[in-house]
Tab-separated table of C-alpha atoms in Angstrom:
chain	number	residue	atom	x	y	z
A	92	MET	CA	-58.891	30.033	-88.607
A	93	ALA	CA	-60.790	29.337	-91.808
A	94	GLY	CA	-63.121	26.432	-92.450
A	95	PHE	CA	-61.485	23.176	-91.416
A	96	ASP	CA	-57.993	24.612	-91.133
A	97	LYS	CA	-57.030	23.775	-87.541
A	98	ARG	CA	-53.463	25.076	-87.692
A	99	VAL	CA	-52.286	27.590	-85.124
A	100	ALA	CA	-49.137	29.675	-85.482
A	101	SER	CA	-47.645	29.426	-82.005
A	102	TYR	CA	-47.677	27.323	-78.842
A	103	GLU	CA	-49.114	30.332	-77.058
A	104	GLU	CA	-52.095	30.190	-79.398
A	105	ALA	CA	-52.245	26.402	-79.104
A	106	MET	CA	-52.935	26.558	-75.347
A	107	GLU	CA	-55.044	29.759	-75.418
A	108	GLY	CA	-57.836	29.514	-72.848
A	109	ILE	CA	-56.226	27.193	-70.339
A	110	GLU	CA	-56.899	28.366	-66.803
A	111	SER	CA	-56.089	27.348	-63.265
A	112	GLY	CA	-58.351	24.604	-61.915
A	113	MET	CA	-58.969	22.975	-65.284
A	114	THR	CA	-58.736	19.265	-66.148
A	115	VAL	CA	-56.108	18.320	-68.731
A	116	ILE	CA	-56.018	14.882	-70.365
A	117	ALA	CA	-52.609	13.996	-71.757
A	118	GLY	CA	-51.526	11.256	-74.157
A	119	GLY	CA	-48.275	9.321	-73.733
A	120	PHE	CA	-46.864	6.238	-72.027
A	121	GLY	CA	-43.848	6.969	-69.876
A	122	LEU	CA	-41.948	9.473	-72.004
A	123	CYS	CA	-43.072	7.867	-75.270
A	124	GLY	CA	-45.493	9.916	-77.368
A	125	ILE	CA	-45.894	12.760	-74.897
A	126	PRO	CA	-46.894	16.275	-75.994
A	127	GLU	CA	-43.672	17.749	-74.650
A	128	ASN	CA	-44.014	21.267	-76.113
A	129	LEU	CA	-47.654	21.658	-75.024
A	130	ILE	CA	-46.595	20.646	-71.507
A	131	ALA	CA	-43.822	23.254	-71.665
A	132	GLU	CA	-46.397	25.882	-72.655
A	133	ILE	CA	-48.589	24.950	-69.658
A	134	LYS	CA	-45.521	25.428	-67.468
A	135	ARG	CA	-44.789	28.813	-69.062
A	136	ARG	CA	-48.337	29.982	-68.404
A	137	ALA	CA	-47.955	29.082	-64.702
A	138	VAL	CA	-51.577	27.925	-64.325
A	139	THR	CA	-52.153	26.001	-61.098
A	140	ASP	CA	-54.616	23.620	-59.393
A	141	LEU	CA	-54.716	21.452	-62.492
A	142	THR	CA	-56.255	18.009	-62.548
A	143	VAL	CA	-54.130	15.913	-64.882
A	144	VAL	CA	-55.231	12.614	-66.410
A	145	SER	CA	-52.295	10.669	-67.816
A	146	ASN	CA	-50.934	7.139	-67.538
A	147	ASN	CA	-47.732	8.454	-65.888
A	148	CYS	CA	-46.411	11.761	-64.605
A	149	GLY	CA	-43.127	12.015	-66.516
A	150	VAL	CA	-39.760	12.037	-64.780
A	151	ASP	CA	-37.906	14.694	-62.831
A	152	GLY	CA	-37.334	17.567	-65.246
A	153	PHE	CA	-39.096	16.108	-68.291
A	154	GLY	CA	-42.635	15.438	-69.472
A	155	LEU	CA	-45.391	16.186	-66.974
A	156	GLY	CA	-42.677	16.121	-64.295
A	157	VAL	CA	-41.891	19.767	-65.149
A	158	LEU	CA	-45.354	20.821	-63.928
A	159	LEU	CA	-44.495	19.477	-60.470
A	160	GLU	CA	-41.597	21.914	-60.088
A	161	ASP	CA	-43.944	24.865	-59.517
A	162	ARG	CA	-46.694	22.743	-57.946
A	163	GLN	CA	-49.084	23.276	-60.861
A	164	ILE	CA	-50.804	19.881	-60.465
A	165	ARG	CA	-53.315	19.491	-57.624
A	166	LYS	CA	-54.655	16.075	-58.577
A	167	ILE	CA	-53.592	13.329	-60.949
A	168	LEU	CA	-55.261	10.187	-62.257
A	169	ALA	CA	-52.574	7.746	-63.349
A	170	SER	CA	-51.819	4.016	-63.355
A	171	TYR	CA	-48.126	4.209	-62.490
A	172	VAL	CA	-46.226	7.029	-60.827
A	173	GLY	CA	-42.815	5.514	-60.095
A	174	GLU	CA	-39.576	6.931	-61.546
A	175	ASN	CA	-40.154	10.437	-60.198
A	176	ALA	CA	-38.594	11.611	-56.915
A	177	MET	CA	-40.325	15.010	-56.852
A	178	PHE	CA	-43.657	13.331	-57.357
A	179	GLU	CA	-43.034	10.931	-54.485
A	180	GLN	CA	-42.106	13.822	-52.225
A	181	GLN	CA	-45.247	15.813	-53.054
A	182	MET	CA	-47.380	12.708	-52.613
A	183	LEU	CA	-45.871	11.978	-49.181
A	184	ASN	CA	-46.395	15.649	-48.188
A	185	ASP	CA	-50.047	15.501	-49.338
A	186	GLU	CA	-49.338	18.322	-51.769
A	187	ILE	CA	-50.762	16.334	-54.649
A	188	GLU	CA	-53.802	14.070	-54.715
A	189	VAL	CA	-53.202	10.811	-56.556
A	190	VAL	CA	-56.003	8.632	-57.855
A	191	LEU	CA	-54.313	5.410	-58.931
A	192	THR	CA	-56.363	3.900	-61.727
A	193	PRO	CA	-55.792	0.567	-63.494
A	194	GLN	CA	-54.265	1.180	-66.899
A	195	GLY	CA	-57.044	-0.414	-68.932
A	196	THR	CA	-59.697	1.365	-66.873
A	197	LEU	CA	-57.902	4.670	-67.471
A	198	ALA	CA	-57.847	4.088	-71.228
A	199	GLU	CA	-61.531	3.112	-71.196
A	200	LYS	CA	-62.480	6.137	-69.061
A	201	MET	CA	-60.990	8.385	-71.746
A	202	ARG	CA	-62.506	6.383	-74.589
A	203	ALA	CA	-65.949	6.405	-72.947
A	204	GLY	CA	-65.657	10.116	-72.157
A	205	GLY	CA	-65.012	10.907	-75.794
A	206	ALA	CA	-67.706	8.517	-77.019
A	207	GLY	CA	-70.586	9.844	-74.914
A	208	ILE	CA	-70.719	6.844	-72.591
A	209	PRO	CA	-70.983	8.175	-69.009
A	210	ALA	CA	-69.860	4.983	-67.238
A	211	PHE	CA	-69.082	1.329	-67.840
A	212	TYR	CA	-68.798	-1.934	-65.942
A	213	THR	CA	-65.460	-3.717	-65.709
A	214	ALA	CA	-64.212	-6.710	-63.758
A	215	THR	CA	-60.890	-4.925	-63.260
A	216	GLY	CA	-60.442	-3.973	-59.621
A	217	TYR	CA	-63.388	-5.928	-58.227
A	218	GLY	CA	-62.509	-7.246	-54.763
A	219	THR	CA	-59.561	-4.822	-54.474
A	220	PRO	CA	-59.219	-1.346	-52.908
A	221	ILE	CA	-60.022	0.119	-56.364
A	222	GLY	CA	-63.512	-1.344	-56.191
A	223	GLU	CA	-64.333	-0.025	-52.727
A	224	GLY	CA	-67.379	2.259	-52.675
A	225	LYS	CA	-68.208	1.574	-56.316
A	226	GLU	CA	-71.456	0.060	-57.571
A	227	VAL	CA	-71.180	-3.694	-58.210
A	228	ARG	CA	-73.305	-5.693	-60.616
A	229	GLU	CA	-73.288	-9.306	-61.571
A	230	PHE	CA	-73.453	-10.350	-65.215
A	231	ASN	CA	-73.368	-14.054	-66.148
A	232	GLY	CA	-72.109	-15.005	-62.701
A	233	ARG	CA	-69.216	-12.536	-62.617
A	234	HIS	CA	-68.847	-9.345	-60.621
A	235	TYR	CA	-68.151	-5.995	-62.230
A	236	ILE	CA	-67.659	-2.503	-60.844
A	237	LEU	CA	-69.044	0.707	-62.304
A	238	GLU	CA	-66.358	3.130	-63.470
A	239	GLU	CA	-67.183	6.634	-64.677
A	240	ALA	CA	-65.940	8.238	-67.885
A	241	ILE	CA	-63.581	11.200	-67.951
A	242	THR	CA	-63.616	14.312	-70.090
A	243	GLY	CA	-61.197	17.215	-69.924
A	244	ASP	CA	-61.297	20.956	-70.485
A	245	PHE	CA	-58.224	20.354	-72.609
A	246	ALA	CA	-56.716	17.264	-74.214
A	247	ILE	CA	-53.064	17.505	-75.202
A	248	VAL	CA	-51.888	14.982	-77.767
A	249	LYS	CA	-48.676	14.079	-79.594
A	250	GLY	CA	-49.075	12.831	-83.169
A	251	TRP	CA	-46.670	11.981	-85.958
A	252	LYS	CA	-48.299	13.441	-89.065
A	253	ALA	CA	-51.441	15.470	-89.464
A	254	ASP	CA	-53.089	17.404	-92.242
A	255	ARG	CA	-54.407	20.876	-91.617
A	256	TYR	CA	-57.930	19.481	-91.153
A	257	GLY	CA	-56.663	17.776	-88.021
A	258	ASN	CA	-56.568	14.179	-89.261
A	259	VAL	CA	-53.775	12.549	-87.265
A	260	MET	CA	-51.533	9.502	-87.566
A	261	TYR	CA	-49.324	8.219	-84.757
A	262	ARG	CA	-45.970	6.498	-85.087
A	263	HIS	CA	-45.271	3.043	-83.588
A	264	THR	CA	-45.957	2.700	-79.846
A	265	ALA	CA	-46.066	6.497	-79.482
A	266	GLN	CA	-49.768	5.940	-80.212
A	267	ASN	CA	-50.669	4.540	-76.739
A	268	PHE	CA	-53.193	6.793	-74.950
A	269	ASN	CA	-53.132	9.569	-77.560
A	270	PRO	CA	-56.145	8.519	-79.684
A	271	MET	CA	-58.416	8.266	-76.610
A	272	ALA	CA	-57.136	11.516	-75.134
A	273	ALA	CA	-57.844	13.228	-78.458
A	274	THR	CA	-61.544	12.346	-78.239
A	275	ALA	CA	-62.039	13.436	-74.633
A	276	GLY	CA	-61.122	17.139	-74.572
A	277	LYS	CA	-63.531	20.050	-74.859
A	278	ILE	CA	-60.552	21.595	-76.642
A	279	THR	CA	-58.185	19.066	-78.190
A	280	VAL	CA	-54.740	20.303	-79.159
A	281	VAL	CA	-52.445	18.058	-81.205
A	282	GLU	CA	-48.768	18.716	-81.802
A	283	VAL	CA	-47.132	16.764	-84.607
A	284	GLU	CA	-43.795	16.302	-86.309
A	285	GLU	CA	-45.124	17.182	-89.733
A	286	ILE	CA	-48.207	18.874	-91.161
A	287	VAL	CA	-49.069	17.732	-94.674
A	288	GLU	CA	-51.657	18.758	-97.248
A	289	PRO	CA	-55.160	17.256	-97.071
A	290	GLY	CA	-55.180	14.189	-99.304
A	291	GLU	CA	-51.607	13.196	-98.523
A	292	LEU	CA	-52.646	10.916	-95.677
A	293	GLU	CA	-54.364	7.716	-96.769
A	294	PRO	CA	-57.908	8.090	-95.334
A	295	SER	CA	-58.058	4.496	-94.083
A	296	GLN	CA	-54.750	4.911	-92.232
A	297	ILE	CA	-55.868	7.884	-90.126
A	298	HIS	CA	-55.972	7.079	-86.405
A	299	THR	CA	-57.689	10.247	-85.157
A	300	PRO	CA	-60.211	11.813	-87.547
A	301	GLY	CA	-60.123	15.613	-87.615
A	302	ILE	CA	-63.595	15.974	-86.118
A	303	TYR	CA	-62.058	15.441	-82.666
A	304	VAL	CA	-59.287	17.990	-83.142
A	305	ASP	CA	-59.516	21.734	-82.536
A	306	ARG	CA	-55.934	22.919	-82.940
A	307	ILE	CA	-52.877	21.546	-84.742
A	308	ILE	CA	-49.297	22.718	-84.438
A	309	GLN	CA	-46.031	21.450	-85.879
A	310	GLY	CA	-43.182	21.229	-83.393
A	311	SER	CA	-39.755	19.748	-82.865
A	312	PHE	CA	-39.276	17.083	-80.225
A	313	GLU	CA	-36.517	15.874	-77.951
A	314	LYS	CA	-38.123	12.386	-77.599
A	315	ARG	CA	-36.147	11.437	-74.534
A	316	ILE	CA	-35.718	7.675	-73.963
A	317	GLU	CA	-36.482	6.432	-70.452
A	318	LYS	CA	-34.821	2.989	-70.587
A	319	ARG	CA	-32.488	2.597	-73.525
A	320	THR	CA	-32.054	-1.167	-73.839
A	321	VAL	CA	-29.980	-2.712	-76.616
A	322	ARG	CA	-28.909	-6.227	-77.452
A	323	SER	CA	-25.221	-6.959	-77.494
B	203	MET	CA	-31.522	-26.189	-54.397
B	204	ALA	CA	-33.945	-23.367	-54.986
B	205	LEU	CA	-34.432	-22.492	-58.658
B	206	THR	CA	-32.487	-19.603	-60.150
B	207	ARG	CA	-34.409	-16.842	-61.918
B	208	GLU	CA	-33.347	-18.386	-65.218
B	209	GLN	CA	-34.588	-21.829	-64.195
B	210	MET	CA	-37.907	-20.342	-63.110
B	211	ALA	CA	-38.235	-18.720	-66.541
B	212	GLN	CA	-37.290	-22.032	-68.172
B	213	ARG	CA	-39.941	-23.906	-66.208
B	214	VAL	CA	-42.657	-21.378	-67.052
B	215	ALA	CA	-41.661	-21.569	-70.727
B	216	ARG	CA	-42.710	-25.244	-70.764
B	217	GLU	CA	-46.289	-24.074	-70.312
B	218	LEU	CA	-46.174	-22.189	-73.634
B	219	GLU	CA	-48.106	-23.694	-76.490
B	220	ASP	CA	-47.702	-23.153	-80.196
B	221	GLY	CA	-49.869	-20.230	-81.312
B	222	PHE	CA	-50.226	-18.656	-77.858
B	223	TYR	CA	-50.587	-14.912	-77.401
B	224	VAL	CA	-48.710	-14.192	-74.165
B	225	ASN	CA	-48.300	-11.197	-71.868
B	226	LEU	CA	-45.146	-11.288	-69.769
B	227	GLY	CA	-44.821	-9.011	-66.745
B	228	ILE	CA	-41.686	-7.270	-65.547
B	229	GLY	CA	-38.882	-9.278	-63.873
B	230	ILE	CA	-38.687	-13.075	-64.078
B	231	PRO	CA	-41.679	-13.245	-66.485
B	232	THR	CA	-39.715	-11.160	-69.015
B	233	LEU	CA	-36.973	-13.821	-69.023
B	234	VAL	CA	-39.481	-16.455	-70.211
B	235	ALA	CA	-39.076	-15.031	-73.733
B	236	ASN	CA	-35.494	-16.372	-73.753
B	237	TYR	CA	-36.654	-19.982	-73.292
B	238	VAL	CA	-39.432	-20.467	-75.836
B	239	PRO	CA	-39.074	-24.143	-76.835
B	240	ASP	CA	-37.959	-25.013	-80.361
B	241	GLY	CA	-40.795	-25.512	-82.813
B	242	ILE	CA	-43.185	-23.327	-80.807
B	243	ASP	CA	-44.210	-19.888	-82.003
B	244	VAL	CA	-45.671	-17.423	-79.511
B	245	MET	CA	-46.672	-13.790	-79.978
B	246	LEU	CA	-45.764	-11.486	-77.079
B	247	GLN	CA	-48.255	-8.784	-76.105
B	248	SER	CA	-47.013	-5.599	-74.476
B	249	GLU	CA	-49.872	-3.645	-72.935
B	250	ASN	CA	-48.713	-0.238	-74.155
B	251	GLY	CA	-50.015	-1.359	-77.545
B	252	LEU	CA	-47.768	-3.901	-79.234
B	253	LEU	CA	-48.615	-7.467	-80.249
B	254	GLY	CA	-45.537	-9.241	-81.575
B	255	MET	CA	-42.755	-7.771	-79.469
B	256	GLY	CA	-39.356	-8.590	-80.925
B	257	ARG	CA	-35.816	-8.547	-79.601
B	258	PHE	CA	-34.114	-5.551	-78.074
B	259	PRO	CA	-32.802	-3.236	-80.799
B	260	THR	CA	-29.223	-2.829	-81.886
B	261	GLU	CA	-27.670	0.576	-81.192
B	262	GLU	CA	-28.641	1.613	-84.756
B	263	GLU	CA	-32.223	0.361	-84.435
B	264	VAL	CA	-33.037	2.241	-81.202
B	265	ASP	CA	-36.208	4.287	-81.735
B	266	ALA	CA	-37.788	6.468	-79.030
B	267	ASP	CA	-41.231	5.688	-80.487
B	268	MET	CA	-40.783	1.934	-80.051
B	269	ILE	CA	-40.939	0.762	-76.430
B	270	ASN	CA	-42.473	-2.027	-74.360
B	271	ALA	CA	-44.638	-1.749	-71.243
B	272	GLY	CA	-41.482	-1.717	-69.116
B	273	LYS	CA	-40.490	1.439	-71.074
B	274	GLN	CA	-37.492	-0.365	-72.591
B	275	THR	CA	-36.642	0.210	-76.232
B	276	VAL	CA	-37.707	-2.853	-78.276
B	277	THR	CA	-38.343	-3.942	-81.847
B	278	ALA	CA	-41.443	-5.377	-83.497
B	279	ARG	CA	-41.133	-8.840	-85.008
B	280	PRO	CA	-42.414	-9.600	-88.520
B	281	GLY	CA	-46.186	-9.883	-88.300
B	282	ALA	CA	-46.505	-7.550	-85.335
B	283	ALA	CA	-49.404	-5.139	-84.833
B	284	ILE	CA	-49.427	-1.788	-83.026
B	285	PHE	CA	-52.533	-0.142	-81.600
B	286	SER	CA	-53.911	2.148	-78.914
B	287	SER	CA	-54.051	1.502	-75.161
B	288	ALA	CA	-57.848	1.057	-75.346
B	289	GLU	CA	-57.449	-1.618	-78.029
B	290	SER	CA	-54.684	-3.250	-76.019
B	291	PHE	CA	-56.835	-3.579	-72.928
B	292	ALA	CA	-59.830	-4.674	-74.978
B	293	MET	CA	-57.808	-7.760	-75.942
B	294	ILE	CA	-56.668	-8.198	-72.337
B	295	ARG	CA	-60.025	-7.731	-70.587
B	296	GLY	CA	-61.842	-9.528	-73.382
B	297	GLY	CA	-59.932	-12.718	-72.595
B	298	HIS	CA	-58.073	-12.901	-75.910
B	299	VAL	CA	-54.604	-13.292	-74.375
B	300	ASP	CA	-53.877	-17.011	-73.932
B	301	LEU	CA	-51.406	-16.776	-71.057
B	302	THR	CA	-50.360	-14.085	-68.599
B	303	VAL	CA	-47.233	-14.440	-66.483
B	304	LEU	CA	-46.664	-11.956	-63.685
B	305	GLY	CA	-44.911	-11.537	-60.374
B	306	ALA	CA	-46.561	-11.129	-56.961
B	307	PHE	CA	-45.837	-10.282	-53.318
B	308	GLU	CA	-48.425	-12.767	-52.035
B	309	VAL	CA	-50.859	-15.348	-53.375
B	310	ASP	CA	-53.459	-17.169	-51.301
B	311	GLN	CA	-55.309	-20.484	-51.431
B	312	GLU	CA	-58.424	-18.791	-52.877
B	313	GLY	CA	-56.431	-17.561	-55.873
B	314	ASN	CA	-56.223	-13.965	-54.647
B	315	ILE	CA	-53.112	-12.026	-55.633
B	316	ALA	CA	-51.404	-8.995	-54.055
B	317	SER	CA	-48.716	-7.382	-56.179
B	318	TRP	CA	-49.044	-3.599	-56.359
B	319	MET	CA	-48.857	-1.936	-52.990
B	320	VAL	CA	-47.235	-2.229	-49.591
B	321	PRO	CA	-49.026	0.183	-47.221
B	322	GLY	CA	-46.699	2.518	-45.399
B	323	LYS	CA	-44.064	2.074	-48.070
B	324	LEU	CA	-44.008	3.742	-51.430
B	325	ILE	CA	-46.942	3.204	-53.752
B	326	LYS	CA	-46.000	3.244	-57.406
B	327	GLY	CA	-49.278	2.061	-58.897
B	328	MET	CA	-50.774	-1.044	-60.449
B	329	GLY	CA	-50.098	-0.218	-64.093
B	330	GLY	CA	-51.906	-2.859	-66.151
B	331	ALA	CA	-51.725	-5.684	-63.605
B	332	MET	CA	-55.326	-5.387	-62.359
B	333	ASP	CA	-56.691	-5.544	-65.896
B	334	LEU	CA	-54.416	-8.457	-66.755
B	335	VAL	CA	-55.495	-10.618	-63.814
B	336	ALA	CA	-59.166	-9.725	-64.303
B	337	GLY	CA	-59.073	-10.583	-68.008
B	338	ALA	CA	-56.999	-13.736	-68.220
B	339	GLU	CA	-58.214	-17.237	-67.470
B	340	ASN	CA	-54.742	-18.638	-67.648
B	341	ILE	CA	-52.316	-16.937	-65.285
B	342	ILE	CA	-49.006	-18.118	-63.886
B	343	CYS	CA	-47.626	-16.240	-60.917
B	344	THR	CA	-43.855	-16.266	-60.423
B	345	MET	CA	-42.460	-15.439	-57.001
B	346	THR	CA	-40.109	-16.606	-54.285
B	347	HIS	CA	-41.797	-19.118	-52.000
B	348	ALA	CA	-40.865	-17.266	-48.809
B	349	SER	CA	-39.487	-13.856	-47.861
B	350	LYS	CA	-35.840	-13.323	-46.930
B	351	HIS	CA	-36.950	-13.811	-43.324
B	352	GLY	CA	-38.479	-17.179	-44.185
B	353	GLU	CA	-42.103	-16.023	-44.077
B	354	SER	CA	-44.360	-17.809	-46.536
B	355	LYS	CA	-45.811	-15.845	-49.445
B	356	LEU	CA	-48.314	-18.643	-50.176
B	357	LEU	CA	-50.966	-17.792	-47.658
B	358	GLU	CA	-54.357	-18.780	-46.348
B	359	LYS	CA	-55.406	-15.179	-46.979
B	360	CYS	CA	-53.420	-12.318	-48.525
B	361	THR	CA	-52.460	-9.592	-46.053
B	362	LEU	CA	-51.612	-6.884	-48.604
B	363	PRO	CA	-54.163	-4.963	-50.734
B	364	LEU	CA	-55.308	-7.200	-53.586
B	365	THR	CA	-54.582	-6.848	-57.273
B	366	GLY	CA	-57.309	-9.330	-58.121
B	367	ALA	CA	-59.690	-11.737	-56.373
B	368	GLY	CA	-59.903	-15.457	-57.109
B	369	CYS	CA	-58.022	-15.229	-60.380
B	370	ILE	CA	-54.750	-17.142	-59.951
B	371	ASN	CA	-54.665	-20.847	-60.729
B	372	ARG	CA	-50.957	-21.598	-61.066
B	373	VAL	CA	-47.887	-20.512	-59.119
B	374	LEU	CA	-44.236	-21.164	-59.814
B	375	THR	CA	-41.930	-20.399	-56.909
B	376	ASP	CA	-38.230	-20.978	-56.521
B	377	LEU	CA	-39.132	-24.193	-54.657
B	378	ALA	CA	-42.207	-25.620	-56.344
B	379	TYR	CA	-44.815	-25.602	-59.047
B	380	LEU	CA	-48.323	-25.540	-57.627
B	381	GLU	CA	-51.911	-25.301	-58.758
B	382	ILE	CA	-54.654	-23.556	-56.825
B	383	LYS	CA	-57.996	-25.321	-56.740
B	384	ASP	CA	-60.961	-25.463	-54.376
B	385	GLY	CA	-59.327	-23.397	-51.664
B	386	ALA	CA	-55.972	-25.159	-51.570
B	387	PHE	CA	-52.524	-25.216	-53.119
B	388	ILE	CA	-51.778	-28.520	-54.815
B	389	LEU	CA	-48.102	-29.392	-54.970
B	390	LYS	CA	-47.378	-30.576	-58.513
B	391	GLU	CA	-43.570	-30.456	-58.795
B	392	ARG	CA	-40.619	-29.577	-56.608
B	393	ALA	CA	-37.314	-27.934	-57.451
B	394	PRO	CA	-34.337	-30.325	-57.789
B	395	GLY	CA	-33.086	-31.330	-54.369
B	396	VAL	CA	-35.873	-29.544	-52.495
B	397	SER	CA	-37.781	-31.836	-50.143
B	398	VAL	CA	-41.544	-31.986	-49.776
B	399	GLU	CA	-40.974	-31.257	-46.061
B	400	GLU	CA	-39.270	-27.939	-46.841
B	401	ILE	CA	-42.150	-26.896	-49.111
B	402	VAL	CA	-44.703	-27.899	-46.471
B	403	GLU	CA	-42.810	-25.898	-43.866
B	404	LYS	CA	-42.650	-22.784	-46.062
B	405	THR	CA	-46.294	-22.862	-47.189
B	406	SER	CA	-48.684	-21.311	-44.712
B	407	GLY	CA	-51.837	-21.749	-46.828
B	408	ARG	CA	-53.624	-25.092	-47.114
B	409	LEU	CA	-51.386	-27.447	-49.079
B	410	ILE	CA	-52.366	-30.744	-50.658
B	411	VAL	CA	-49.407	-33.078	-51.210
B	412	PRO	CA	-50.028	-35.983	-53.615
B	413	ASP	CA	-48.317	-39.330	-52.979
B	414	HIS	CA	-45.774	-38.675	-55.679
B	415	VAL	CA	-44.320	-35.202	-56.275
B	416	PRO	CA	-41.938	-35.300	-59.233
B	417	GLU	CA	-38.725	-33.330	-59.219
B	418	MET	CA	-38.197	-30.760	-61.986
B	419	THR	CA	-35.386	-31.514	-64.380
B	420	PHE	CA	-33.254	-29.012	-66.222
B	421	GLU	CA	-30.796	-29.663	-68.990
B	422	ALA	CA	-27.326	-28.415	-68.271
B	423	GLU	CA	-26.777	-25.147	-70.113
């Protein structure tokens, strides 16, 4: 890898260094904008005891759901874990630890983690089970709870276009958690639909600047739709 | 007669004001988008990162990269903006959304809401609901007034784990439109043909009944 060229030649190389017990932060909302090939590579490597941070856990047989098949996930932080029968079963059997986290708090935990902010106060969850055991402070007559930032050993991200320096753009609502995830990994791996030459992306349109990105790979994507809804 | 889901959506839609940014939850709240009054323009916020949600796509327009917070394929209307989840919740927590409409299992007279978990049954998660109720000043809760077994869902104190504390100020049920203020439900309107007595009987929290409780009216569709 020379200079700022972040490209890697294979998915094997893209996930080099991932080990059992590591924390992986994943972008995506439902099945939209998920790094599906990087997830497949984690499955192929058969690493276990992973802590996964992601808004959802995929569905049976797709997305992060495939990592449940061989019990590779020990703990997950997510805001919503419906739509997945295998997940429910492992949760009921205590085979997986689930830390349900409000969606905005989850996004901010990633953002703060990547931005060097160790913790932040939010009103979200005050007075609910989410706030139990957390530090409370009052600002201007309102109560807030202290939530801690998250960083990962790896961040896995799905982009639309990137240049080889690792500048990334996302497409439509496939953006979601990806920009925050990209900032919060010790090693951030981004898979995209197209890698272009530096200079082809308009600098002011870049969502994730290359400084956050360690590895870039171009892949092909199934992009499964969870709830196809059309108007008649 | 209790209100239909469509009538509930219609009634909530009367609370929309021109220029409102609105977040609609899953279920009855989603239907509110079908009843935006003529001459009023609202911008729908979907917490996965879309401000200006449009109609569902045609078969040709379906795009896997374009979904709403309910994971349904959608379109963006002209003038829409798309952004990250952190940006989306910055506008929610920061109080920039003018109106939030969401469903609930229980609401109590202190404005507490329970909507995300029934212990002993399956827990799916709160999604963005906790952030939405913590961030909005203007929230309408839509729910049935009582369970199938006739048990009130408008309580003195919520029994289920809370989504948010002291944050709900308006409730629309299939029987009534109520405000919550100073530790009580205030009956503002009743569904057509529903008596004040029935609402009193099905409300277990403290209920204030004014001398005159107007009946809602709906135009024939």
